[in-house]
Coordinates of C-alpha atoms in Angstrom, one line a residue:
X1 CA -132.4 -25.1 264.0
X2 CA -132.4 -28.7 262.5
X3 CA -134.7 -30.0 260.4
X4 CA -133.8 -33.6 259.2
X5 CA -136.5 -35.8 257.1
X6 CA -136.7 -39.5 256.8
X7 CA -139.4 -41.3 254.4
X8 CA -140.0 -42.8 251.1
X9 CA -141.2 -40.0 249.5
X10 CA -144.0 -41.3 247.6
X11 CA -147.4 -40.6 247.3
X12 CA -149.7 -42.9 250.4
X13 CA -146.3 -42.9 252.2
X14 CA -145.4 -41.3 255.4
X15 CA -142.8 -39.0 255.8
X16 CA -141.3 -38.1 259.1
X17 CA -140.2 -34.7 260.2
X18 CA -137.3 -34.5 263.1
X19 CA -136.4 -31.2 264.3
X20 CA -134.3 -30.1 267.6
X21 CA -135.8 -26.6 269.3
X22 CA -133.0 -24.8 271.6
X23 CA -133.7 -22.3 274.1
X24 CA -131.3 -19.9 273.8
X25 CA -132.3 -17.1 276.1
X26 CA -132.1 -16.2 279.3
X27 CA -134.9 -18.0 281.7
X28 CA -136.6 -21.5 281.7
X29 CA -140.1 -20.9 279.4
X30 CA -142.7 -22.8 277.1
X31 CA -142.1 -22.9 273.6
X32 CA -144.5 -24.3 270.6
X33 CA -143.4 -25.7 267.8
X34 CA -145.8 -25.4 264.5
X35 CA -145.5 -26.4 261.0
X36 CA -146.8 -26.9 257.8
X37 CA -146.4 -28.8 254.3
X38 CA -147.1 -26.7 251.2
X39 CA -147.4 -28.8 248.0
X40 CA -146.7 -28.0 244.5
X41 CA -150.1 -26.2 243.8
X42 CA -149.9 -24.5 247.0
X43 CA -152.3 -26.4 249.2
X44 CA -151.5 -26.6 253.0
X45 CA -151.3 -29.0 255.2
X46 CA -151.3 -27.7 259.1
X47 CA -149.1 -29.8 261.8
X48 CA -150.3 -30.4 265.1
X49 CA -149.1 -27.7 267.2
X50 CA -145.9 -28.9 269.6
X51 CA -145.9 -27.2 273.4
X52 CA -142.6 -27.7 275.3
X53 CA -140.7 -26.2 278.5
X54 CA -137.8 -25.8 278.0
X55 CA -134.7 -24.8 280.5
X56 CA -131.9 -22.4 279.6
X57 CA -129.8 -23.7 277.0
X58 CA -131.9 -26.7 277.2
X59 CA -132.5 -28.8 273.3
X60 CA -135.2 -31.3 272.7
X61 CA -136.3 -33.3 269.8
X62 CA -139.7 -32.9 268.8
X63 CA -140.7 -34.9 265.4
X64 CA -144.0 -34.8 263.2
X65 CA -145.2 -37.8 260.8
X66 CA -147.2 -36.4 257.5
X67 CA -148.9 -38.9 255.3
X68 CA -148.4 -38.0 252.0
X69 CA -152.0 -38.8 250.1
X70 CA -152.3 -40.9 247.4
X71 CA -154.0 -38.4 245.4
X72 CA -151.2 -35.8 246.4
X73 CA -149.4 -33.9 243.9
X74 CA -146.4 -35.2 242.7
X75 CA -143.6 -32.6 243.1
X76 CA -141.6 -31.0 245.8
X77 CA -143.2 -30.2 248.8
X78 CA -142.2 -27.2 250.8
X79 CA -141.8 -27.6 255.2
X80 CA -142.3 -24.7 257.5
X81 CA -141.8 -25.5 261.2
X82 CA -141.9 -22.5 263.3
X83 CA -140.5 -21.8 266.9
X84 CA -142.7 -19.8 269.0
X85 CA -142.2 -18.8 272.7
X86 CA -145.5 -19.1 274.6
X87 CA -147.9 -21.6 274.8
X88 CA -149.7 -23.0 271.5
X89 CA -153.4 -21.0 273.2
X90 CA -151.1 -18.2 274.2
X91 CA -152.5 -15.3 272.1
X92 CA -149.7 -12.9 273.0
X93 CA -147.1 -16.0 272.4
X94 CA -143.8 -14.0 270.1
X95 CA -142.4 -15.7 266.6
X96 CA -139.0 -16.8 267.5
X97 CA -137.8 -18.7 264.5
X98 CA -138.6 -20.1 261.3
X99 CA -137.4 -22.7 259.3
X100 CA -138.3 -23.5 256.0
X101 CA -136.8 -26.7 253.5
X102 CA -138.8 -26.9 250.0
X103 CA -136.3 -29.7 248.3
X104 CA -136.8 -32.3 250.9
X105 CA -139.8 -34.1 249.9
X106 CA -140.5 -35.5 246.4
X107 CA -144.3 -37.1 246.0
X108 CA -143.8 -39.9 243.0
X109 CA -147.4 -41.1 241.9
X110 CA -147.3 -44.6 240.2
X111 CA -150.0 -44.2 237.2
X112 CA -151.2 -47.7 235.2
X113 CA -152.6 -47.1 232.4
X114 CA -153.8 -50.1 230.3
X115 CA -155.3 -50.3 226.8
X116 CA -158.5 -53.0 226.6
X117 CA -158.0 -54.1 223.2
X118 CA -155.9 -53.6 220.2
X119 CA -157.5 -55.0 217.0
X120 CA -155.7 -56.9 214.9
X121 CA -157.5 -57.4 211.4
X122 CA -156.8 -61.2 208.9
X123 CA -155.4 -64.1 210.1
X124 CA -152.2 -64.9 211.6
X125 CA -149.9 -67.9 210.7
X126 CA -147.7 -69.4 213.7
X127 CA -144.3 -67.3 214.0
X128 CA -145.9 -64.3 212.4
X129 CA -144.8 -60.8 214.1
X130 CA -147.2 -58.4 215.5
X131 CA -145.6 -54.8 216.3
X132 CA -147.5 -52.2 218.5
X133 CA -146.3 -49.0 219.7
X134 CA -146.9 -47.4 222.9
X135 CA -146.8 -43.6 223.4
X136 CA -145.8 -42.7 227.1
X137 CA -145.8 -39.1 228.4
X138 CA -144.4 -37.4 231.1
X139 CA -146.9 -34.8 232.5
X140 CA -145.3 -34.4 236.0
X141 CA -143.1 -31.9 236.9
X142 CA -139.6 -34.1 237.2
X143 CA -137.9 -36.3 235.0
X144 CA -137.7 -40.0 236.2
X145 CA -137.6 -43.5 234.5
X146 CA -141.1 -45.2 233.9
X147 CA -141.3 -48.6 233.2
X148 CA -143.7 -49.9 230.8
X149 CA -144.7 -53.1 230.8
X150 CA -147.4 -55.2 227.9
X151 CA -148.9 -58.1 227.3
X152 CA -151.5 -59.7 225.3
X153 CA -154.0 -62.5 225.5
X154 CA -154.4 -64.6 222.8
X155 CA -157.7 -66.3 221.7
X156 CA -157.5 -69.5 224.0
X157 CA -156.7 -67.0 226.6
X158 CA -153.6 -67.0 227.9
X159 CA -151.7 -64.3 229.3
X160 CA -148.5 -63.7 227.2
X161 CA -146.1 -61.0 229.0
X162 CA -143.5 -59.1 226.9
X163 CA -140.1 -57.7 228.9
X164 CA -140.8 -54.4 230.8
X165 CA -139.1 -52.0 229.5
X166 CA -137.5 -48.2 231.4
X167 CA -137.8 -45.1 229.8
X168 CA -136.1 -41.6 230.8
X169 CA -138.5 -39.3 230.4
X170 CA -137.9 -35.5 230.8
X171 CA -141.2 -33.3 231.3
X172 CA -143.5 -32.5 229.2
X173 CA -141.3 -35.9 226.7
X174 CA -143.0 -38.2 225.1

């Protein structure tokens, strides 16, 4: 009855899935243990089924380790782990218990965007100012801080890096 999740959270990362299954009836039997992670568009990913004898009143940890991909959908990401008694190829085996957590895991993808080239027309005297704006949106489906970082090459070629810069961003905010 214990589901507890440790990870990074972040897309390419792996998350790790501890649970505890109890047998709480009356003779020693096998249980399974199977699970699931739904992501925010509804695509599911199937755990390895878990077999297990367990005694009367007898616990044991089981835990499951689900690498989030780094194309996966940033969001949160529902978990299903469900207690059967039987065998995982027992076709007769009887749903005992289901668990379910959907605010546990949230997938962050790290997006770089760059722009090639930004044209600046006439000539430029030393200590001159050049301003640029930078539109940043928010198309996930959480706020977070983005940081936005520039810089520019100038004509002998060297790199010339501005401060980064966070921005709160709410979705759908530019």
């Amino acid at each position: 009855n214990l589901i507890d999740v440790k990870g990074i959270n972040k897309v390419g990362e792996t998350l790790t899935i501890n649970g505890v299954a109890k047998n709480t009836g009356e003779v020693t039997k096998p249980f399974t243990i199977t699970g699931s992670i739904v992501n925010p568009k509804g695509e599911i990913a199937e755990l390895q089924a878990k077999d297990m004898d367990l005694k009367i009143e007898e616990s044991k940890k089981f835990s499951y380790d689900y690498s989030v991909p780094m194309e996966g959908v940033p969001g949160k990401y529902k978990i299903i782990l469900v207690l059967w008694a039987g065998a995982s190829n027992d076709a007769n085996k009887k749903k005992m218990a289901e668990i379910e957590n959907d605010d546990t895991v949230i997938a962050e993808r790290v997006v770089k965007a760059g722009i090639d080239s930004v044209k600046v027309t006439g000539k430029l005297k030393s200590g001159e100012i050049v301003g640029f704006d930078v539109e940043v949106k928010n198309v996930g489906d959480v706020a977070k801080v983005f940081g936005v970082e520039s810089s520019l090459t100038d004509p002998t070629g060297k790199l010339i890096s501005f401060p980064a810069k966070d921005v709160q961003l709410a979705v759908d905010e530019v």
